[in-house]
Amino acid sequence: MPKIKMWSTLIVFLVLCSFKVECYNVLGIFPHFGKSHFDIFAPVMKGLAEKGHDVTVLSYFPQKSPMKNYKDYTLKLNNSALSMGDMIAFDQLPGIRMQRYLEPYILGIFGKEACEFALFSTPVQQILDSKKKFDVIIAEAFNTDCFLGLAHKLKAPIMQISSSTILTWFNPRFGQPMNPSYISSCFMGFSDKMTFLERLENTIVVGLHTMYYNLYLLPKYNSAAKKRFGKDLPSLKKIGNNVSMIMINSHWSISRPKPLSPAFIEISGVHMPKLKKLPLNIEKWINESKDGVIYFSMGSMIKGHTFPEHKKQAFLRAFGRLKQRVLWKWENDTMPGKPDNVMIQKWMPQFDILCHPNVKGFVSHGGLLGTTEAVHCGVPVVVMPQFGDQHTNARALEAGGGGIVLDFHNIEEDTVYRALKTILDPEFNKKAKQLSERFRDRPMPPLETAIYWIEYVARHKGADHMRTAAVNMPFYQYLLLDVIAFLILALAFTIFIVYHTIRITCGMCCKKTQKVKKS
Ligand SMILES: *[C@@H]1O[C@H](CO)[C@@H](O)[C@H](O)[C@H]1NC(C)=O
Ligand SMILES: *[C@@H]1O[C@H](CO)[C@@H](O)[C@H](O)[C@H]1NC(C)=O
Ligand SMILES: *[C@@H]1O[C@H](CO)[C@@H](O)[C@H](O)[C@H]1NC(C)=O
Ligand SMILES: *[C@@H]1O[C@H](CO)[C@@H](O)[C@H](O)[C@H]1NC(C)=O
């Protein structure tokens, strides 16, 4: 009997994987409840399953229909107040600068849910109990590291994945340069060319946020992880510095160029599905517009009907002055004062709409998914960033020629009209199309890139060899503070010696001359 079982297992194995490719057991750990994050991770995990790897996923988002090679362990939110993270109202966003400084504090609140509740939940225990041997573990790099404890317990090489550009405090772990002179904090919304004051603000914010994470949040996560996995668990910082690689939802064409450590893999575009046919009514609306169509959506997280009335009217009046038709993603059945060239609908297939050749503009909140889709399709964007990384996405898009930023406080009929006129200009459209070509021109499509590096880490049982020496260097050595201090001392010493030599020599000279004078 055992022999037959062995043979049948072997046959299944050979059928599932082609002969050349090895099958790996991959675990995905995604303990954040934001759906837009999982929209980046799901295609990667599904892509692995489709290639024949055995995929296990711990998340809040189980597959709706079962998928071959894909097993879900589903987390449930304890603090139901947090589910408002899916849908927020405009008046919950103060829109003040302070909000950008406090982002890590808000992320810390989400991290609390992950570390104090999800970490102790049944699905985590079930994964440990399954005694499954994983070849590689992929953990989300976002607000917390406490799930690295689980990854460590399972004794497999760890990779991380981020649904946004990298959060400041993860840079050192990958030896990734984070020079604030030209790399904006993901929350600040600067482009890569900053004025003196912007560089000053950016430097202070990057420093304070990194300190806040390492000195305030990380110790809390550490004690949660030790409580869950035992006192002998190495510190999360140690486990973190041992992570092989990080896959980032960015690309230099969208997020501005910067030097990348070999352990830093850009996979922007990984979430883009195949284009589907548009619903008939939408396609007809787009087809029949002689001058093109503008698509308006504030994403899935902000409730449309809370859009301030005055600002909504400004948009409606500006739209009324345009020849173009407008598609507005709007959650209510009616919109009073809507001109004839505006069509509202509760749900719209955003990506398919943006890639329709007759769509000439996009009004957006600067969420990274929508921004990436617009760049991919070559549609210029008017961005009204609200929170999180949106300010930085917006500035980077503007710097790349893919859109312009419209300050939410400045929304009036005229500013809106001028912004729309700007992106509808054929010259602007040409720049967006060029950006799209640069975005798509890559050695390997993003999903294949992600899968390649996951298989790479599994194949080589980790990628220690790709970590730069910067990772485990004390910060004073990394910043050369000791060398600078030594050079300053050496210079001071030299000046001291030279000064005194001159003084003594002079003194002798002077004495001689005095003697000569006296005599
Ligand atoms: C949520 O967490 C609290 C303590 O953090 C606990 O008392 C409560 O039982 C949890 N709720 C559920 C539904 O498990
Ligand atoms: C670092 O990773 C290697 C394999 O990738 C593992 O053998 C080692 O135990 C890890 N060390 C820590 C502190 O996690
Ligand atoms: C829209 O135009 C395209 C291309 O001209 C055509 O293939 C499609 O059938 C049209 N759809 C509708 C609903 O008119
Ligand atoms: C729009 O719909 C939401 C619920 O989806 C409701 O709370 C709100 O009152 C509606 N607003 C208007 C103006 O109908």
Coordinates of C-alpha atoms and ligand atoms in Angstrom, one line a residue:
M1 CA 0.0 0.0 0.0
P2 CA 2.6 2.7 1.0
K3 CA 4.4 1.9 -2.2
I4 CA 1.3 2.5 -4.4
K5 CA 0.7 5.7 -2.5
M6 CA 4.2 6.8 -3.1
W7 CA 3.9 6.1 -6.8
S8 CA 0.6 7.9 -7.1
T9 CA 2.1 10.9 -5.3
L10 CA 5.0 10.9 -7.7
I11 CA 2.8 10.7 -10.7
V12 CA 0.7 13.6 -9.4
F13 CA 3.9 15.5 -8.9
L14 CA 5.1 14.9 -12.4
V15 CA 1.8 15.8 -13.9
L16 CA 1.6 19.0 -11.9
C17 CA 5.0 20.3 -12.7
S18 CA 6.7 20.1 -16.1
F19 CA 9.8 18.0 -16.0
K20 CA 12.3 20.9 -15.9
V21 CA 10.6 23.1 -13.3
E22 CA 10.7 22.1 -9.7
C23 CA 7.6 22.5 -7.6
Y24 CA 7.9 24.5 -4.4
N25 CA 5.8 24.9 -1.3
V26 CA 5.1 28.6 -1.0
L27 CA 3.5 30.3 2.0
G28 CA 2.1 33.8 1.7
I29 CA 1.5 35.8 5.0
F30 CA -0.7 38.9 4.4
P31 CA -1.9 40.1 7.8
H32 CA -3.3 43.5 6.7
F33 CA -7.0 43.8 6.0
G34 CA -6.9 46.4 3.2
K35 CA -8.3 44.9 0.1
S36 CA -6.2 47.0 -2.2
H37 CA -3.0 45.5 -0.7
F38 CA -4.2 42.0 -1.4
D39 CA -5.0 43.0 -5.0
I40 CA -1.3 43.1 -5.5
F41 CA -0.5 39.8 -3.7
A42 CA -3.3 37.7 -5.1
P43 CA -2.0 37.7 -8.8
V44 CA 1.4 36.6 -7.6
M45 CA 0.1 33.8 -5.4
K46 CA -2.3 32.7 -8.2
G47 CA 0.4 32.9 -10.8
L48 CA 2.6 30.5 -8.6
A49 CA -0.3 28.1 -8.2
E50 CA -1.0 28.1 -12.0
K51 CA 2.6 27.3 -12.6
G52 CA 2.2 24.2 -10.5
H53 CA 3.7 25.3 -7.2
D54 CA 1.8 24.4 -4.0
V55 CA 0.5 27.7 -2.5
T56 CA -0.7 28.4 1.0
V57 CA -2.1 31.8 1.8
L58 CA -2.9 33.4 5.2
S59 CA -5.0 36.5 4.6
Y60 CA -8.4 38.1 5.1
F61 CA -9.4 37.3 1.5
P62 CA -10.1 33.7 0.7
Q63 CA -10.6 32.8 -3.0
K64 CA -14.3 32.8 -3.9
S65 CA -14.1 29.6 -5.8
P66 CA -11.5 26.9 -4.9
M67 CA -8.4 26.9 -7.0
K68 CA -6.0 24.1 -7.8
N69 CA -2.8 24.2 -5.7
Y70 CA -4.1 27.1 -3.7
K71 CA -5.0 26.7 0.0
D72 CA -6.6 29.5 2.1
Y73 CA -6.2 30.1 5.8
T74 CA -8.6 32.9 6.5
L75 CA -8.2 35.6 9.2
K76 CA -11.1 37.4 10.7
L77 CA -11.1 41.0 11.9
N78 CA -11.6 41.3 15.7
N79 CA -11.9 45.1 15.9
S80 CA -14.8 45.6 13.6
A81 CA -14.3 49.4 13.8
L82 CA -11.3 48.9 11.6
S83 CA -13.4 47.6 8.7
M84 CA -14.1 51.2 8.0
G85 CA -10.7 51.1 6.4
D86 CA -12.5 49.8 3.4
M87 CA -14.8 52.8 3.0
I88 CA -14.1 56.2 4.5
A89 CA -15.8 59.5 4.2
F90 CA -14.2 62.7 3.0
D91 CA -14.9 64.5 6.2
Q92 CA -12.8 61.8 8.0
L93 CA -9.8 63.1 6.2
P94 CA -8.7 66.4 7.7
G95 CA -6.4 66.9 4.6
I96 CA -3.9 68.9 6.7
R97 CA -0.2 68.5 6.5
M98 CA -0.1 67.0 10.0
Q99 CA -1.9 64.0 8.6
R100 CA 1.2 63.1 6.6
Y101 CA 3.4 63.2 9.7
L102 CA 1.0 61.0 11.6
E103 CA 0.6 58.2 9.0
P104 CA 3.0 55.8 10.9
Y105 CA 0.9 56.3 14.0
I106 CA -2.3 55.2 12.1
L107 CA -0.4 52.3 10.6
G108 CA 0.6 51.4 14.1
I109 CA -3.1 51.1 15.1
F110 CA -3.5 48.6 12.2
G111 CA -0.4 46.8 13.3
K112 CA -1.9 46.4 16.8
E113 CA -4.8 44.4 15.2
A114 CA -2.3 42.1 13.4
C115 CA 0.0 41.5 16.4
E116 CA -2.4 41.4 19.3
F117 CA -5.2 39.5 17.6
A118 CA -4.5 37.9 14.2
L119 CA -1.1 36.5 15.4
F120 CA -3.0 34.6 18.1
S121 CA -5.8 33.4 15.9
T122 CA -6.7 29.8 14.9
P123 CA -5.5 29.9 11.3
V124 CA -1.9 30.7 12.5
Q125 CA -2.0 27.7 14.8
Q126 CA -3.4 25.5 12.0
I127 CA -0.5 26.5 9.7
L128 CA 2.0 25.5 12.5
D129 CA 0.1 22.3 13.2
S130 CA 0.1 21.3 9.5
K131 CA 3.8 20.7 9.9
K132 CA 4.2 21.5 6.2
K133 CA 7.7 22.3 5.1
F134 CA 7.9 25.4 3.0
D135 CA 10.6 26.3 0.5
V136 CA 9.9 30.0 0.6
I137 CA 7.7 32.3 2.6
I138 CA 6.4 35.6 1.3
A139 CA 5.4 38.1 4.0
E140 CA 3.9 41.5 3.5
A141 CA 6.2 44.4 4.4
F142 CA 3.8 47.1 5.7
N143 CA 3.0 48.2 9.2
T144 CA 4.3 45.3 11.3
D145 CA 6.9 42.7 11.5
C146 CA 5.4 40.4 14.1
F147 CA 4.4 37.8 11.6
L148 CA 8.1 37.4 10.8
G149 CA 8.0 35.4 14.0
L150 CA 5.7 32.8 12.3
A151 CA 8.0 32.8 9.2
H152 CA 11.0 32.1 11.5
K153 CA 9.2 29.3 13.3
L154 CA 8.6 27.6 9.9
K155 CA 12.3 27.6 9.1
A156 CA 12.2 28.7 5.5
P157 CA 13.9 31.5 3.6
I158 CA 11.8 34.6 3.8
M159 CA 10.9 37.2 1.2
Q160 CA 8.8 40.3 1.6
I161 CA 6.4 42.1 -0.7
S162 CA 5.1 45.6 -0.5
S163 CA 1.9 46.8 -2.2
S164 CA 3.2 50.4 -2.3
T165 CA 6.6 52.0 -2.7
I166 CA 8.8 50.8 0.2
L167 CA 8.0 52.2 3.6
T168 CA 10.9 54.2 4.9
W169 CA 11.8 52.0 7.8
F170 CA 12.3 48.9 5.7
N171 CA 15.2 50.3 3.6
P172 CA 18.1 49.4 5.9
R173 CA 17.1 45.8 6.1
F174 CA 17.7 45.5 2.3
G175 CA 20.7 47.7 2.2
Q176 CA 18.6 50.0 0.1
P177 CA 19.9 53.6 0.0
M178 CA 17.4 56.1 1.4
N179 CA 19.1 59.4 0.8
P180 CA 16.5 62.0 1.7
S181 CA 18.1 64.6 -0.6
Y182 CA 16.3 63.1 -3.6
I183 CA 14.2 60.1 -2.3
S184 CA 10.9 61.4 -0.9
S185 CA 9.4 59.7 2.2
C186 CA 6.4 57.7 0.9
F187 CA 4.1 59.9 2.9
M188 CA 5.5 63.4 2.1
G189 CA 4.6 63.8 -1.5
F190 CA 7.8 65.3 -2.9
S191 CA 9.2 64.6 -6.3
D192 CA 12.9 63.7 -6.7
K193 CA 13.8 67.4 -7.2
M194 CA 13.3 69.2 -3.9
T195 CA 13.9 72.7 -2.7
F196 CA 16.0 73.4 0.4
L197 CA 12.9 73.5 2.7
E198 CA 11.5 70.3 1.2
R199 CA 14.8 68.5 1.7
L200 CA 14.9 69.7 5.3
E201 CA 11.3 68.5 5.9
N202 CA 12.0 65.2 4.1
T203 CA 15.1 64.6 6.1
I204 CA 13.5 65.2 9.4
V205 CA 10.4 63.2 8.6
V206 CA 12.4 60.2 7.2
G207 CA 14.5 60.3 10.4
L208 CA 11.6 60.6 12.8
H209 CA 9.5 57.9 11.1
T210 CA 12.4 55.5 11.0
M211 CA 13.0 56.2 14.7
Y212 CA 9.3 55.9 15.5
Y213 CA 9.1 52.4 13.9
N214 CA 12.4 51.1 15.3
L215 CA 12.2 52.6 18.8
Y216 CA 8.5 52.6 19.5
L217 CA 6.5 50.2 17.3
L218 CA 9.1 47.4 16.8
P219 CA 9.6 46.7 20.6
K220 CA 5.9 46.3 20.9
Y221 CA 5.8 43.9 18.0
N222 CA 8.8 42.1 19.4
S223 CA 7.0 41.4 22.7
A224 CA 3.9 40.3 20.9
A225 CA 5.9 37.9 18.8
K226 CA 7.8 36.6 21.8
K227 CA 4.5 36.1 23.7
R228 CA 3.2 34.1 20.7
F229 CA 6.3 32.0 19.8
G230 CA 8.3 31.9 22.9
K231 CA 11.1 33.8 24.6
D232 CA 13.8 32.2 22.5
L233 CA 12.6 33.8 19.3
P234 CA 15.4 36.0 17.9
S235 CA 14.5 39.7 17.8
L236 CA 12.4 40.7 14.8
K237 CA 15.2 43.1 13.8
K238 CA 17.5 40.1 13.5
I239 CA 14.9 38.0 11.5
G240 CA 14.2 41.1 9.4
N241 CA 17.9 41.6 8.6
N242 CA 17.9 38.0 7.4
V243 CA 15.1 38.5 4.8
S244 CA 16.3 37.5 1.4
M245 CA 14.6 40.0 -0.9
I246 CA 11.8 42.4 -1.2
M247 CA 9.3 42.8 -4.2
I248 CA 8.0 46.3 -4.5
N249 CA 5.0 47.6 -6.3
S250 CA 7.0 50.3 -8.0
H251 CA 8.8 51.0 -11.3
W252 CA 11.3 53.8 -12.0
S253 CA 8.9 55.2 -14.7
I254 CA 6.1 55.7 -12.1
S255 CA 8.0 56.1 -8.8
R256 CA 11.1 58.1 -10.0
P257 CA 14.4 56.4 -10.5
K258 CA 16.7 55.5 -7.6
P259 CA 19.6 53.1 -7.0
L260 CA 18.3 49.6 -6.2
S261 CA 20.0 47.1 -4.0
P262 CA 20.2 43.6 -5.6
A263 CA 17.6 42.5 -3.0
F264 CA 15.1 45.0 -4.2
I265 CA 12.8 43.8 -7.1
E266 CA 10.4 46.2 -8.8
I267 CA 7.2 44.5 -9.9
S268 CA 4.8 47.3 -10.7
G269 CA 2.1 46.2 -13.1
V270 CA 1.8 42.8 -11.5
H271 CA -1.8 43.2 -10.7
M272 CA -3.0 44.1 -14.2
P273 CA -5.4 41.5 -15.5
K274 CA -6.1 40.6 -19.1
L275 CA -8.4 43.2 -20.8
K276 CA -12.0 42.2 -20.8
K277 CA -14.9 43.3 -23.0
L278 CA -16.7 46.3 -21.6
P279 CA -20.4 46.2 -20.6
L280 CA -22.5 47.2 -23.6
N281 CA -23.9 50.4 -22.2
I282 CA -20.4 51.7 -21.2
E283 CA -18.8 50.7 -24.5
K284 CA -21.6 52.4 -26.4
W285 CA -21.3 55.6 -24.3
I286 CA -17.5 55.7 -24.9
N287 CA -17.8 54.7 -28.7
E288 CA -20.4 57.4 -29.4
S289 CA -18.4 60.3 -27.9
K290 CA -16.7 62.1 -30.8
D291 CA -14.2 64.0 -28.6
G292 CA -13.3 61.2 -26.2
V293 CA -14.2 60.4 -22.6
I294 CA -13.0 61.3 -19.1
Y295 CA -13.2 58.7 -16.4
F296 CA -13.8 59.9 -12.8
S297 CA -13.2 57.7 -9.8
M298 CA -12.0 58.3 -6.3
G299 CA -11.2 54.6 -5.8
S300 CA -12.9 52.0 -3.7
M301 CA -12.0 53.3 -0.3
I302 CA -13.7 56.7 -0.2
K303 CA -17.4 57.0 -0.3
G304 CA -18.4 59.0 -3.4
H305 CA -21.5 60.5 -1.9
T306 CA -19.4 62.2 0.8
F307 CA -17.6 64.2 -1.8
P308 CA -18.1 67.8 -0.6
E309 CA -21.1 69.3 -2.4
H310 CA -19.4 72.6 -3.4
K311 CA -16.5 70.6 -5.0
K312 CA -18.9 68.3 -6.7
Q313 CA -20.7 71.2 -8.3
A314 CA -17.4 72.7 -9.4
F315 CA -16.6 69.5 -11.2
L316 CA -20.1 69.2 -12.7
R317 CA -19.9 72.8 -14.0
A318 CA -16.4 72.2 -15.4
F319 CA -17.6 69.0 -17.1
G320 CA -20.6 70.9 -18.6
R321 CA -18.1 73.2 -20.4
L322 CA -16.3 70.3 -22.0
K323 CA -17.1 68.6 -25.3
Q324 CA -15.9 65.3 -23.9
R325 CA -18.3 62.8 -22.2
V326 CA -17.7 61.8 -18.6
L327 CA -18.0 58.4 -16.8
W328 CA -18.3 59.0 -13.0
K329 CA -18.1 56.1 -10.6
W330 CA -20.8 57.2 -8.1
E331 CA -22.4 55.0 -5.5
N332 CA -25.8 56.6 -5.5
D333 CA -28.6 56.2 -8.1
T334 CA -28.9 59.9 -8.8
M335 CA -26.8 63.0 -8.9
P336 CA -28.7 66.2 -8.8
G337 CA -27.5 68.9 -11.3
K338 CA -25.7 66.3 -13.5
P339 CA -25.2 67.7 -17.1
D340 CA -26.1 65.4 -20.1
N341 CA -22.6 64.5 -20.9
V342 CA -22.0 62.8 -17.5
M343 CA -23.0 59.2 -17.0
I344 CA -22.9 57.8 -13.4
Q345 CA -22.7 54.2 -12.4
K346 CA -22.0 52.4 -9.1
W347 CA -19.4 50.1 -10.4
M348 CA -17.1 50.4 -13.4
P349 CA -14.5 48.1 -14.8
Q350 CA -11.7 50.7 -14.3
F351 CA -8.9 49.0 -16.1
D352 CA -10.9 48.1 -19.2
I353 CA -12.3 51.6 -19.4
L354 CA -8.9 53.3 -19.0
C355 CA -7.4 51.1 -21.8
H356 CA -10.2 52.0 -24.3
P357 CA -8.6 54.1 -27.0
N358 CA -11.3 56.7 -26.8
V359 CA -10.7 57.5 -23.1
K360 CA -8.6 60.7 -22.9
G361 CA -8.4 61.5 -19.3
F362 CA -8.7 60.2 -15.7
V363 CA -9.7 62.1 -12.5
S364 CA -8.3 60.1 -9.6
H365 CA -7.3 60.2 -5.9
G366 CA -3.8 58.8 -6.8
G367 CA -4.2 55.3 -5.4
L368 CA -1.3 53.3 -6.7
L369 CA -3.4 50.7 -8.5
G370 CA -5.3 53.2 -10.5
T371 CA -2.2 55.3 -11.1
T372 CA -0.4 52.2 -12.5
E373 CA -3.3 51.3 -14.7
A374 CA -3.5 54.8 -16.1
V375 CA 0.2 54.8 -16.9
H376 CA -0.1 51.4 -18.4
C377 CA -2.9 52.5 -20.7
G378 CA -1.3 55.9 -21.4
V379 CA -4.1 58.0 -20.0
P380 CA -3.2 61.4 -18.5
V381 CA -4.5 61.9 -14.9
V382 CA -5.7 64.8 -12.8
V383 CA -4.8 63.6 -9.3
M384 CA -6.4 64.8 -6.0
P385 CA -4.3 62.9 -3.4
Q386 CA -6.0 62.2 0.0
F387 CA -3.8 60.1 2.3
G388 CA -1.1 57.5 2.6
D389 CA 1.2 57.2 -0.4
Q390 CA -1.1 59.1 -2.7
H391 CA 0.7 62.4 -2.3
T392 CA 3.9 60.8 -3.4
N393 CA 2.3 58.8 -6.2
A394 CA 0.8 62.0 -7.5
R395 CA 4.0 64.1 -7.5
A396 CA 6.0 61.2 -9.1
L397 CA 3.3 60.9 -11.8
E398 CA 3.4 64.6 -12.5
A399 CA 7.2 64.6 -12.6
G400 CA 7.1 61.7 -15.1
G401 CA 4.7 63.6 -17.4
G402 CA 1.7 61.3 -16.7
G403 CA -0.6 63.8 -15.1
I404 CA -1.0 66.9 -12.9
V405 CA -1.8 67.4 -9.2
L406 CA -5.0 69.3 -8.3
D407 CA -4.9 70.4 -4.7
F408 CA -8.2 69.3 -3.0
H409 CA -8.5 72.6 -1.2
N410 CA -8.3 74.5 -4.4
I411 CA -11.2 72.9 -6.2
E412 CA -13.2 75.5 -8.0
E413 CA -14.9 75.4 -11.4
D414 CA -12.0 77.3 -12.9
T415 CA -9.1 75.3 -11.4
V416 CA -10.9 72.1 -12.4
Y417 CA -11.6 73.3 -15.9
R418 CA -8.0 74.4 -16.4
A419 CA -6.6 71.1 -15.1
L420 CA -8.9 69.1 -17.4
K421 CA -8.0 71.3 -20.4
T422 CA -4.3 70.7 -19.6
I423 CA -4.5 66.9 -19.7
L424 CA -6.8 66.9 -22.7
D425 CA -4.2 68.8 -24.7
P426 CA -2.8 66.5 -27.5
E427 CA 0.8 67.3 -26.4
F428 CA 0.1 66.2 -22.9
N429 CA -1.6 63.1 -24.2
K430 CA 1.6 62.3 -26.2
K431 CA 3.7 62.6 -23.1
A432 CA 1.4 60.1 -21.3
K433 CA 1.6 57.7 -24.2
Q434 CA 5.4 57.9 -24.1
L435 CA 5.4 57.2 -20.4
S436 CA 3.2 54.2 -21.0
E437 CA 5.7 52.9 -23.5
R438 CA 8.6 53.3 -21.1
F439 CA 6.6 51.6 -18.4
R440 CA 5.8 48.6 -20.5
D441 CA 9.3 48.2 -22.0
R442 CA 11.0 45.7 -19.7
P443 CA 13.1 42.6 -20.0
M444 CA 10.4 40.5 -18.4
P445 CA 6.7 41.1 -17.6
P446 CA 6.2 41.9 -13.9
L447 CA 4.4 38.7 -13.0
E448 CA 7.1 36.6 -14.5
T449 CA 9.7 38.7 -12.8
A450 CA 8.0 38.1 -9.4
I451 CA 7.7 34.4 -10.0
Y452 CA 11.3 34.1 -11.2
W453 CA 12.7 35.7 -8.1
I454 CA 10.5 33.6 -5.8
E455 CA 11.7 30.4 -7.5
Y456 CA 15.2 31.8 -7.3
V457 CA 15.0 32.2 -3.5
A458 CA 13.5 28.7 -3.1
R459 CA 16.1 27.2 -5.5
H460 CA 19.1 28.7 -3.6
K461 CA 17.5 28.3 -0.2
G462 CA 17.7 32.0 0.6
A463 CA 19.7 34.8 -1.0
D464 CA 22.2 35.8 1.7
H465 CA 24.7 36.2 -1.1
M466 CA 22.7 39.2 -2.5
R467 CA 22.6 41.2 0.7
T468 CA 25.0 44.1 0.7
A469 CA 27.3 44.6 3.7
A470 CA 25.3 47.7 4.6
V471 CA 22.6 45.5 6.2
N472 CA 24.4 44.5 9.3
M473 CA 26.5 47.6 9.7
P474 CA 25.9 49.8 12.7
F475 CA 24.5 53.1 11.5
Y476 CA 27.5 55.2 12.5
Q477 CA 29.6 53.1 10.2
Y478 CA 27.1 53.1 7.4
L479 CA 26.9 56.9 7.6
L480 CA 30.7 57.1 8.0
L481 CA 30.2 59.1 11.2
D482 CA 33.4 57.5 12.7
V483 CA 35.4 58.3 9.6
I484 CA 34.1 61.8 9.4
A485 CA 34.9 62.3 13.1
F486 CA 38.4 60.9 12.6
L487 CA 39.0 63.2 9.6
I488 CA 37.8 66.2 11.6
L489 CA 40.1 65.3 14.5
A490 CA 43.0 64.7 12.2
L491 CA 42.5 68.0 10.4
A492 CA 42.1 69.8 13.7
F493 CA 45.3 68.1 15.0
T494 CA 47.2 69.0 11.9
I495 CA 46.1 72.6 12.1
F496 CA 47.1 72.6 15.7
I497 CA 50.5 71.3 15.0
V498 CA 51.1 73.6 12.0
Y499 CA 49.9 76.6 14.0
H500 CA 52.2 75.9 16.9
T501 CA 55.2 75.0 14.7
I502 CA 54.7 78.4 12.9
R503 CA 54.3 80.1 16.2
I504 CA 57.4 78.6 17.7
T505 CA 59.4 79.1 14.5
C506 CA 58.2 82.7 14.3
G507 CA 58.9 83.2 18.0
M508 CA 62.5 82.1 17.4
C509 CA 62.7 84.3 14.3
C510 CA 61.3 87.3 16.3
K511 CA 63.7 86.7 19.1
K512 CA 66.6 86.6 16.7
T513 CA 65.4 89.8 15.0
Q514 CA 65.0 91.4 18.4
K515 CA 68.5 90.3 19.4
V516 CA 69.8 91.7 16.2
K517 CA 67.9 95.0 16.8
K518 CA 69.2 95.2 20.4
S519 CA 72.7 94.6 19.4
Ligands
LIG1 C1 -11.2 40.6 20.3 O1 -10.1 40.9 21.2 C2 -10.4 41.1 22.5 C3 -9.1 41.5 23.3 O2 -8.2 42.0 22.5 C4 -11.0 39.9 23.1 O3 -11.4 40.1 24.4 C5 -12.2 39.5 22.3 O4 -12.7 38.2 22.7 C6 -11.9 39.4 20.8 N1 -13.1 39.2 20.0 C7 -13.3 38.1 19.3 C8 -14.5 38.1 18.5 O5 -12.6 37.1 19.4
LIG2 C1 18.7 33.4 8.4 O1 18.3 32.6 7.3 C2 18.9 31.4 7.1 C3 18.4 30.7 5.9 O2 17.9 31.6 4.9 C4 18.7 30.5 8.4 O3 19.4 29.3 8.2 C5 19.0 31.3 9.6 O4 18.6 30.5 10.7 C6 18.4 32.6 9.7 N1 18.7 33.3 10.9 C7 17.9 34.0 11.6 C8 18.4 34.7 12.8 O5 16.7 34.0 11.3
LIG3 C1 -17.4 50.1 -30.3 O1 -16.4 50.4 -31.3 C2 -15.7 49.2 -31.6 C3 -14.6 49.6 -32.6 O2 -15.0 50.5 -33.5 C4 -16.6 48.1 -32.1 O3 -15.8 46.9 -32.3 C5 -17.6 47.8 -31.1 O4 -18.5 46.8 -31.6 C6 -18.4 49.0 -30.7 N1 -19.3 48.7 -29.6 C7 -20.5 49.2 -29.5 C8 -21.3 48.8 -28.3 O5 -20.9 50.1 -30.2
LIG4 C1 -26.1 58.0 -1.2 O1 -26.0 56.6 -0.7 C2 -25.6 56.4 0.6 C3 -25.6 55.0 0.9 O2 -25.1 54.2 -0.2 C4 -26.6 57.2 1.6 O3 -26.1 57.1 2.9 C5 -26.6 58.6 1.2 O4 -27.6 59.3 2.0 C6 -27.0 58.8 -0.3 N1 -27.0 60.2 -0.6 C7 -27.9 60.8 -1.4 C8 -27.7 62.2 -1.7 O5 -28.8 60.1 -1.9

